[in-house]
Each structure stands twice: as structure tokens, then as C-alpha cells.
XYZ file of C-alpha atoms in Angstrom:
441
model
C -39.834 -9.161 -22.758
C -42.447 -10.132 -20.184
C -45.188 -10.361 -22.803
C -42.979 -12.601 -24.971
C -42.354 -15.017 -22.094
C -46.061 -14.956 -21.233
C -46.915 -15.918 -24.812
C -44.386 -18.759 -24.704
C -45.814 -20.046 -21.416
C -49.460 -19.857 -22.522
C -48.765 -21.435 -25.924
C -46.771 -24.185 -24.157
C -49.768 -24.899 -21.908
C -52.004 -25.035 -24.979
C -49.630 -27.547 -26.590
C -49.593 -29.687 -23.440
C -53.397 -29.624 -23.362
C -53.521 -30.773 -26.990
C -51.375 -33.765 -26.043
C -53.482 -34.598 -22.983
C -56.783 -34.694 -24.873
C -55.513 -36.670 -27.886
C -52.859 -39.013 -26.470
C -55.367 -41.589 -25.094
C -56.512 -42.279 -28.680
C -53.151 -43.702 -29.789
C -52.943 -47.479 -29.936
C -50.025 -49.872 -30.370
C -50.224 -50.321 -34.176
C -47.518 -47.915 -35.355
C -48.063 -46.902 -38.991
C -51.685 -48.117 -39.232
C -54.552 -46.032 -40.675
C -55.926 -45.462 -37.170
C -52.526 -44.282 -36.030
C -52.232 -41.774 -38.902
C -55.754 -40.541 -38.221
C -54.984 -40.003 -34.530
C -51.749 -38.245 -35.432
C -53.753 -35.831 -37.584
C -56.177 -35.224 -34.713
C -53.273 -34.374 -32.434
C -51.869 -31.870 -34.932
C -55.338 -30.393 -35.411
C -55.746 -29.961 -31.648
C -52.243 -28.514 -31.376
C -52.850 -25.929 -34.099
C -56.308 -24.974 -32.807
C -55.360 -24.582 -29.159
C -52.041 -22.796 -29.717
C -53.687 -20.474 -32.265
C -56.584 -19.726 -29.909
C -54.238 -19.133 -26.951
C -52.081 -16.676 -28.875
C -55.217 -14.981 -30.217
C -56.486 -14.579 -26.665
C -53.280 -12.835 -25.628
C -53.328 -10.622 -28.730
C -56.946 -9.625 -28.098
C -56.372 -8.898 -24.415
C -53.319 -6.799 -25.230
C -55.197 -4.788 -27.828
C -58.190 -4.341 -25.510
C -61.960 -4.828 -25.703
C -64.246 -7.875 -25.877
C -64.656 -7.524 -29.638
C -60.911 -7.798 -30.234
C -60.622 -10.788 -27.892
C -63.401 -12.705 -29.652
C -62.146 -11.925 -33.165
C -58.509 -12.732 -32.366
C -59.363 -16.009 -30.602
C -61.620 -17.134 -33.461
C -59.044 -16.156 -36.081
C -56.192 -17.892 -34.251
C -58.237 -21.059 -33.696
C -59.408 -21.361 -37.313
C -56.069 -20.462 -38.907
C -54.175 -22.734 -36.494
C -56.438 -25.662 -37.329
C -56.106 -25.038 -41.072
C -52.326 -24.648 -40.862
C -51.831 -27.848 -38.860
C -54.099 -29.816 -41.192
C -52.266 -28.676 -44.325
C -48.882 -29.286 -42.705
C -49.573 -32.950 -41.906
C -49.135 -34.299 -45.451
C -45.964 -32.348 -46.380
C -44.394 -33.159 -42.998
C -44.874 -36.912 -43.456
C -43.647 -36.758 -47.052
C -40.502 -34.848 -46.101
C -39.698 -37.234 -43.276
C -39.958 -40.264 -45.568
C -38.184 -38.631 -48.536
C -35.140 -37.770 -46.397
C -34.815 -41.335 -45.084
C -36.456 -40.816 -41.701
C -37.445 -43.887 -39.665
C -39.477 -43.554 -36.485
C -37.817 -46.707 -35.121
C -34.349 -45.885 -36.485
C -31.194 -44.195 -35.212
C -32.067 -40.900 -33.441
C -28.955 -39.182 -34.817
C -29.806 -40.131 -38.388
C -33.357 -38.851 -37.874
C -32.299 -35.305 -36.921
C -32.280 -33.916 -40.476
C -35.506 -35.647 -41.639
C -37.305 -34.730 -38.423
C -36.220 -31.093 -38.543
C -37.343 -30.802 -42.169
C -40.661 -32.458 -41.304
C -41.319 -30.018 -38.467
C -40.729 -26.931 -40.653
C -44.155 -26.923 -42.420
C -45.958 -27.415 -39.109
C -43.979 -24.774 -37.223
C -44.117 -22.271 -40.086
C -47.871 -22.517 -40.614
C -48.531 -22.538 -36.870
C -46.392 -19.417 -36.429
C -48.192 -17.788 -39.354
C -51.526 -18.443 -37.617
C -50.196 -16.994 -34.357
C -49.041 -13.810 -36.104
C -52.148 -13.485 -38.261
C -54.344 -13.461 -35.136
C -53.113 -9.855 -34.713
C -54.797 -8.985 -38.035
C -51.880 -7.296 -39.758
C -49.315 -8.347 -42.363
C -46.159 -7.548 -40.382
C -46.941 -9.768 -37.343
C -48.097 -12.534 -39.707
C -44.726 -12.518 -41.502
C -42.929 -12.296 -38.147
C -44.998 -15.264 -36.956
C -43.980 -17.319 -39.996
C -40.298 -16.608 -39.342
C -40.642 -17.311 -35.620
C -42.512 -20.548 -36.300
C -39.779 -21.786 -38.641
C -37.130 -21.053 -36.004
C -39.189 -22.875 -33.365
C -39.649 -25.879 -35.671
C -35.928 -26.045 -36.426
C -35.005 -25.915 -32.732
C -37.609 -28.515 -31.724
C -36.819 -30.855 -34.624
C -33.087 -30.768 -33.922
C -33.475 -32.214 -30.412
C -36.732 -34.152 -30.838
C -35.406 -37.640 -31.618
C -32.508 -37.509 -29.154
C -34.744 -36.487 -26.234
C -37.534 -38.822 -27.348
C -35.129 -41.774 -27.385
C -33.888 -40.940 -23.882
C -37.445 -40.595 -22.538
C -38.522 -43.779 -24.295
C -35.624 -45.736 -22.760
C -36.660 -44.571 -19.311
C -40.217 -45.678 -19.988
C -39.082 -49.163 -21.116
C -36.869 -49.600 -18.053
C -39.745 -48.690 -15.773
C -42.140 -51.217 -17.330
C -42.753 -54.791 -16.241
C -40.393 -57.416 -17.753
C -41.811 -59.189 -20.793
C -44.448 -56.553 -21.605
C -44.692 -54.680 -24.935
C -44.422 -50.937 -24.465
C -45.377 -48.284 -27.049
C -42.703 -45.655 -26.444
C -44.004 -42.762 -28.588
C -45.982 -41.038 -25.850
C -43.057 -39.050 -24.338
C -41.946 -37.952 -27.790
C -45.430 -36.731 -28.710
C -45.645 -34.860 -25.410
C -42.278 -33.264 -26.171
C -43.429 -32.265 -29.657
C -46.647 -30.585 -28.468
C -45.040 -28.830 -25.519
C -41.863 -27.866 -27.400
C -43.619 -26.566 -30.495
C -46.153 -24.659 -28.394
C -43.509 -22.964 -26.255
C -41.112 -22.438 -29.155
C -43.729 -20.924 -31.439
C -44.897 -18.619 -28.652
C -41.338 -17.546 -27.791
C -39.856 -17.059 -31.251
C -42.950 -15.470 -32.817
C -42.975 -13.014 -29.898
C -39.300 -12.171 -30.400
C -39.740 -11.813 -34.168
C -42.749 -9.556 -33.616
C -40.784 -7.276 -31.271
C -37.749 -7.097 -33.537
C -39.790 -6.314 -36.677
C -41.775 -3.430 -35.191
C -41.131 -0.121 -36.917
C -43.260 2.209 -34.786
C -45.614 2.010 -31.821
C -47.286 4.109 -29.146
C -47.104 3.411 -25.405
C -49.588 4.587 -22.796
C -47.600 6.573 -20.207
C -50.468 8.211 -18.318
C -53.829 6.573 -17.655
C -55.201 3.175 -16.743
C -53.030 0.247 -17.927
C -49.902 2.399 -18.141
C -47.110 0.642 -20.034
C -49.367 -1.054 -22.589
C -48.232 -0.467 -26.161
C -49.768 -0.821 -29.597
C -47.802 -1.302 -32.850
C -48.654 1.039 -35.734
C -49.010 -1.590 -38.453
C -51.900 -0.108 -40.444
C -51.678 2.750 -42.914
C -54.289 4.463 -40.736
C -54.396 3.760 -36.989
C -57.614 4.726 -35.206
C -57.635 5.637 -31.497
C -60.809 6.043 -29.437
C -63.605 4.643 -27.279
C -64.659 1.988 -29.764
C -63.729 -1.685 -29.545
C -63.155 -1.806 -33.297
C -60.469 0.882 -33.125
C -56.848 -0.191 -33.542
C -56.155 1.402 -30.129
C -59.338 1.083 -28.032
C -59.206 3.092 -24.782
C -62.115 3.264 -22.361
C -60.794 4.849 -19.156
C -61.759 8.418 -20.121
C -65.537 8.826 -20.689
C -64.951 12.181 -22.405
C -63.235 10.586 -25.395
C -65.102 10.198 -28.681
C -65.420 6.769 -30.344
C -62.842 8.125 -32.787
C -60.575 10.448 -30.786
C -57.399 10.581 -32.900
C -55.833 9.157 -36.049
C -52.211 8.322 -36.910
C -51.517 8.068 -40.632
C -48.414 6.517 -42.183
C -47.311 8.478 -45.242
C -44.108 7.418 -47.043
C -42.446 6.337 -43.818
C -43.641 9.400 -41.849
C -46.264 9.230 -39.121
C -48.829 12.043 -38.973
C -51.064 12.656 -35.952
C -54.500 13.959 -37.013
C -57.396 15.357 -34.983
C -60.595 14.057 -36.693
C -62.503 17.094 -35.408
C -63.284 16.045 -31.840
C -64.557 18.603 -29.294
C -61.701 18.050 -26.797
C -58.964 18.052 -29.425
C -55.619 16.251 -29.670
C -52.374 17.400 -28.065
C -48.883 17.012 -29.524
C -46.059 17.683 -27.041
C -48.516 19.693 -24.921
C -49.913 21.786 -27.790
C -53.349 21.261 -29.333
C -52.973 20.694 -33.076
C -55.166 19.673 -36.018
C -52.219 17.622 -37.347
C -48.495 17.198 -36.748
C -45.659 14.903 -37.774
C -44.546 12.539 -35.010
C -40.932 11.983 -34.005
C -39.616 9.323 -31.638
C -40.185 10.452 -28.060
C -43.101 12.776 -28.873
C -46.110 12.761 -26.569
C -49.737 12.520 -27.664
C -52.416 13.813 -25.296
C -56.038 12.742 -25.767
C -58.265 13.817 -22.909
C -56.710 12.598 -19.657
C -54.577 10.005 -21.463
C -51.011 10.497 -22.614
C -49.137 8.305 -25.090
C -45.523 8.269 -26.206
C -44.613 7.661 -29.835
C -41.579 5.440 -30.471
C -39.759 4.208 -33.573
C -36.976 1.670 -33.867
C -34.711 3.611 -36.227
C -35.103 7.076 -34.715
C -33.659 8.485 -31.508
C -35.874 10.719 -29.356
C -35.392 14.350 -30.288
C -37.516 15.946 -27.583
C -37.958 15.503 -23.861
C -41.383 14.086 -22.961
C -43.893 16.575 -21.605
C -44.531 16.078 -17.852
C -47.938 14.457 -17.236
C -50.557 17.110 -16.570
C -53.988 15.581 -17.231
C -56.027 18.398 -15.687
C -54.408 21.256 -17.596
C -56.017 22.455 -20.856
C -54.156 21.723 -24.074
C -52.813 24.948 -25.593
C -53.953 25.599 -29.142
C -51.422 25.528 -31.993
C -51.531 28.674 -34.117
C -52.634 27.622 -37.625
C -50.159 28.064 -40.425
C -46.993 28.053 -38.284
C -44.468 25.240 -37.688
C -45.695 22.558 -35.274
C -42.520 22.835 -33.234
C -39.460 25.017 -32.981
C -36.542 23.652 -34.975
C -38.778 21.719 -37.385
C -39.569 24.227 -40.148
C -40.665 21.553 -42.624
C -43.755 20.545 -40.609
C -46.534 23.111 -40.981
C -49.900 22.596 -39.305
C -52.706 23.313 -41.766
C -55.359 25.769 -40.570
C -58.609 24.380 -39.201
C -61.662 24.500 -41.494
C -63.571 27.744 -41.164
C -66.634 27.253 -38.989
C -69.571 29.565 -39.435
C -68.940 30.503 -43.082
C -71.349 27.953 -44.536
C -73.472 24.882 -43.867
C -72.025 22.250 -41.545
C -72.914 18.605 -40.964
C -72.715 17.724 -37.267
C -72.509 14.022 -36.360
C -75.431 13.615 -33.962
C -75.075 9.868 -33.360
C -72.779 7.038 -34.342
C -69.104 6.159 -33.807
C -67.952 9.749 -34.509
C -70.614 11.659 -32.543
C -69.720 15.322 -31.993
C -67.570 15.710 -35.122
C -68.311 18.783 -37.280
C -67.923 18.593 -41.072
C -67.943 21.943 -42.947
C -69.397 21.355 -46.424
C -67.330 23.755 -48.535
C -66.615 21.387 -51.444
C -67.665 18.016 -52.859
C -67.170 15.481 -50.037
C -67.421 11.705 -50.385
C -68.716 9.922 -47.260
C -68.298 6.193 -46.525
C -66.159 3.611 -44.741
C -63.401 4.505 -47.199
C -64.741 7.915 -48.195
C -62.063 10.159 -49.657
C -63.608 13.254 -48.066
C -65.005 11.956 -44.776
C -64.265 8.364 -43.733
C -66.440 6.343 -41.344
C -64.067 3.387 -40.723
C -65.835 2.364 -37.489
C -69.351 2.207 -39.022
C -69.916 -1.307 -40.435
C -73.372 -0.346 -41.795
C -71.933 2.304 -44.099
C -70.838 1.315 -47.604
C -67.251 1.816 -48.738
C -68.383 4.793 -50.847
C -71.821 5.661 -49.520
C -72.811 9.151 -50.698
C -71.536 12.617 -51.573
C -72.453 16.035 -50.222
C -71.585 19.444 -51.682
C -72.625 23.067 -51.187
C -75.451 24.467 -53.319
C -77.364 27.769 -53.371
C -80.322 26.114 -51.627
C -78.310 24.230 -48.952
C -76.348 20.965 -49.071
C -76.869 18.777 -52.120
C -76.458 15.033 -51.555
C -76.276 12.020 -53.876
C -76.418 8.341 -52.883
C -73.665 6.277 -54.560
C -75.610 3.028 -54.779
C -75.054 2.170 -51.101
C -76.313 -1.118 -49.678
C -78.382 0.359 -46.832
C -79.320 3.560 -48.620
C -79.137 7.208 -47.580
C -81.928 8.439 -45.309
C -83.095 12.053 -45.050
C -85.352 12.757 -42.082
C -85.943 8.998 -41.863
C -86.880 8.534 -45.556
C -84.669 6.775 -48.097
C -83.623 9.202 -50.850
C -81.337 8.940 -53.869
C -80.544 12.665 -54.105
C -81.827 16.015 -52.963
C -81.019 19.137 -50.959
C -80.584 19.372 -47.196
C -81.575 22.461 -45.235
C -80.959 23.607 -41.674
C -82.416 21.119 -39.173
C -82.589 18.182 -41.609
C -80.979 14.876 -40.703
C -78.881 12.711 -43.015
C -78.326 9.060 -42.034
C -75.381 7.118 -43.487
C -75.242 3.581 -42.056
C -75.393 3.937 -38.260
C -74.196 7.550 -38.413
C -76.694 10.424 -38.312
C -75.732 13.962 -39.356
C -77.672 17.121 -38.473
C -77.505 20.139 -40.772
C -76.266 23.320 -39.095
C -75.636 26.686 -40.691
C -72.138 26.789 -39.204
C -72.722 29.035 -36.207
C -71.437 27.947 -32.798
């Protein structure tokens, strides 16, 4: 709950700042073209600053400078766009429902609440979308609508009370524009409300997440919103972790398959542990522990009770190896760990450099390589094409074929369309370089 309150506080500060920088531009001519233009500027500042503030928190929580910069930029741009598009519908709704800025505050409750809904909804959508996943974006939309409803319901009543106080405190006989307190209330209230209710909606809508229980920043958690969640020492990973220098850029993968969550070792030298046992893959249940190097995570789901006791932290102990072809855990006969690929029986591509350095790829069949390669994916290599090239065993070595990639496939530094690789050759796909090995270790 602390992170939700922090988001509400920071978004409230962003809303207050939007009011401070735009309020001096309002004049006394209510309803004029200049007034409408300044009102739009205030909404634009509100959307931009609240979106950027929530993006900053999302990036910091995820970890890494890359995530902070992307989330801030995304929140700022989407917040600005949402506020701009909401301005017209909000004004139209207010007028269509009989709203009058100078009228009875009680009669304005319904028109004002309806007018705030487009602004709050689009602002909440921007806040959720800064996390770069569909679920938090939808949760943000719902939270923003709730925040808009709550703010709109009390806006005119509180604005009238604050305006009366301002008139009483002014000099007799002077004309006072009384909208300033109301605008301050709108910016602060929408900022805090959007931060609070989008945070609550995000927490309630989570289906599964992992929490760091051993390592630096213990207690931090990451929702598993993507079909494939990447964990490793790379800022572009869904779960970037940097405290253990022995981790690979891609250290582990969690795949969501028909509502089940599967932990997969992508072939790293140090391996991946599941409840204290090293495994190539295993199905996760609520309460299971995941050990990657010196770090330990706990897997949690909302609709599943823990079925195992967490393994006591033991970062210095080696991870026992799971026997291939037997159940991953006692009492769970439906989960069978597939055997590891045979090493030494044929040619092997070893990742010599790039985001997945150290990974070994036995070439015992046709394998498609690329960012979305069906045989060997390079999701953290932006220079690789979606489907970059294929490799397959041949009597002379490893046959390769470029699939029309943007940056080409390089063999020993030379761009080639197809050919055969032999022991010692290098194959470059994007920023990833493979070295051909005969499979011996």
C-alpha cells in the first residue's frame, strides 16, 4: 500500500505544479477565447506532469535508467495527448447537461462530474500505459474514471466555499475572479485521485507477480503481465537485476501458457533454481521460490494459495540439479522437466558476445534465430530482425540462411546470404556473435 500512497502523493504534487505554472495566465474575462486557451494550457500541463510523474515512479520501480527514461517519456506524451483530447468533450458535456460556472453549485454536480470523466479516464489511461502493458493501462483507465467521479462530485461545493472565503478577504468594492481556488482544487484533486485509484486498481487487477526476498532491494516486486517475462542483467529486461555480477543479461524466463506460469532456464552457465533444485524448466505455484545466482524471488498469484513452504535463503550453497525426465516436485506428477539438450553430440553455437553471452545452442534441427525466432529468440537484441536467419545441421557443419534481415548475417565479419559454418567460425546476428564449437566441453 505504501507504493500506492507514494504514487498519489507524487501525482498530487505534479498536479499542484501544473496549477502553479499556468494559473498566472488566467485573466478576468470568463468565457473569452484567451480564457479557453489558458484552460487548455492548464489541462495540457496537468496531463504532462502527472503522466511524467507516474512514469518516473513506474520506471524506478522496474529498475534501470532505460526504463526510467522510457516510462517518463511515455507518461508525459500520453498524458499530454489525453488531456488535450479530453478538453473538447469535457466542455461539451458540461454545457449539454446544463452546467453553469456561475450557477448553483448543487445543480452543477452532475454536469461537472460528467465533464471530469473524459479527463480523468484518459489521464488514468496514460498513467497505466506508462508501465507498457495492457493490464495496467486498463486498470489506469478504471482508476482515472473513479478519481474523476470523486473529484467532480465535490468540486463545485468546495470551489464555492473557497471562492466565498476569497471574496470576504478582498477589499470592499473590488472585483474578484474567484476561479483560482477551484482550479487549484481540480489540479490537486485529480492528480492525487488518479495516482491513488490507478494504484489501487493496478494492485487489485494483478494476476501474478514475483517478489525479491533475498538480495539488494528486498521487497520489490514485478507483475508478470507479458506472455514472456525476461529476467537478467539488462535494462531492457522486464525484471532487470544488477546486484549479482555473475548473472547473464538474460538469466531466466517466465512464460505464461494458458494460465500456467513456466520457469525456463535459457541455458545460462549458473542455471536457475526452483524451490532449491536446479531445473531446465518447471511450473510455478504460488509460494514457490526462484533462485538465480545469489538472488531469490518468490512467485505469487492472487487466486492460488501457497502449496509449499519457501526454501530458507542460502545464497552461497550450490543449486542441486534436477534429474531430467522426472517430476519437478513430489506430489506434482503432471509437471515433468524435459531433459537438457545433449551437449557434445554435434555442433554447438556458443554466444560469445551480446545480451545472451555464455548461452550454448546445440544445432540438432532447423532453428530460427531472431528477436521473435521460434527456435532461438533474441528479445534483448534490438539490432536483430524479428526473423533473422536459420541454422541447421549438415554433413559439412552448420548450414545457415539469412531470412532477408535488415542488418544482414555476418560470417567471420563478412555479410553472407547462406553457407556452411565450421568449427571456429563466427556468426553475427545483430549485436549477438556466435562461435561454432563441436559440442565438447
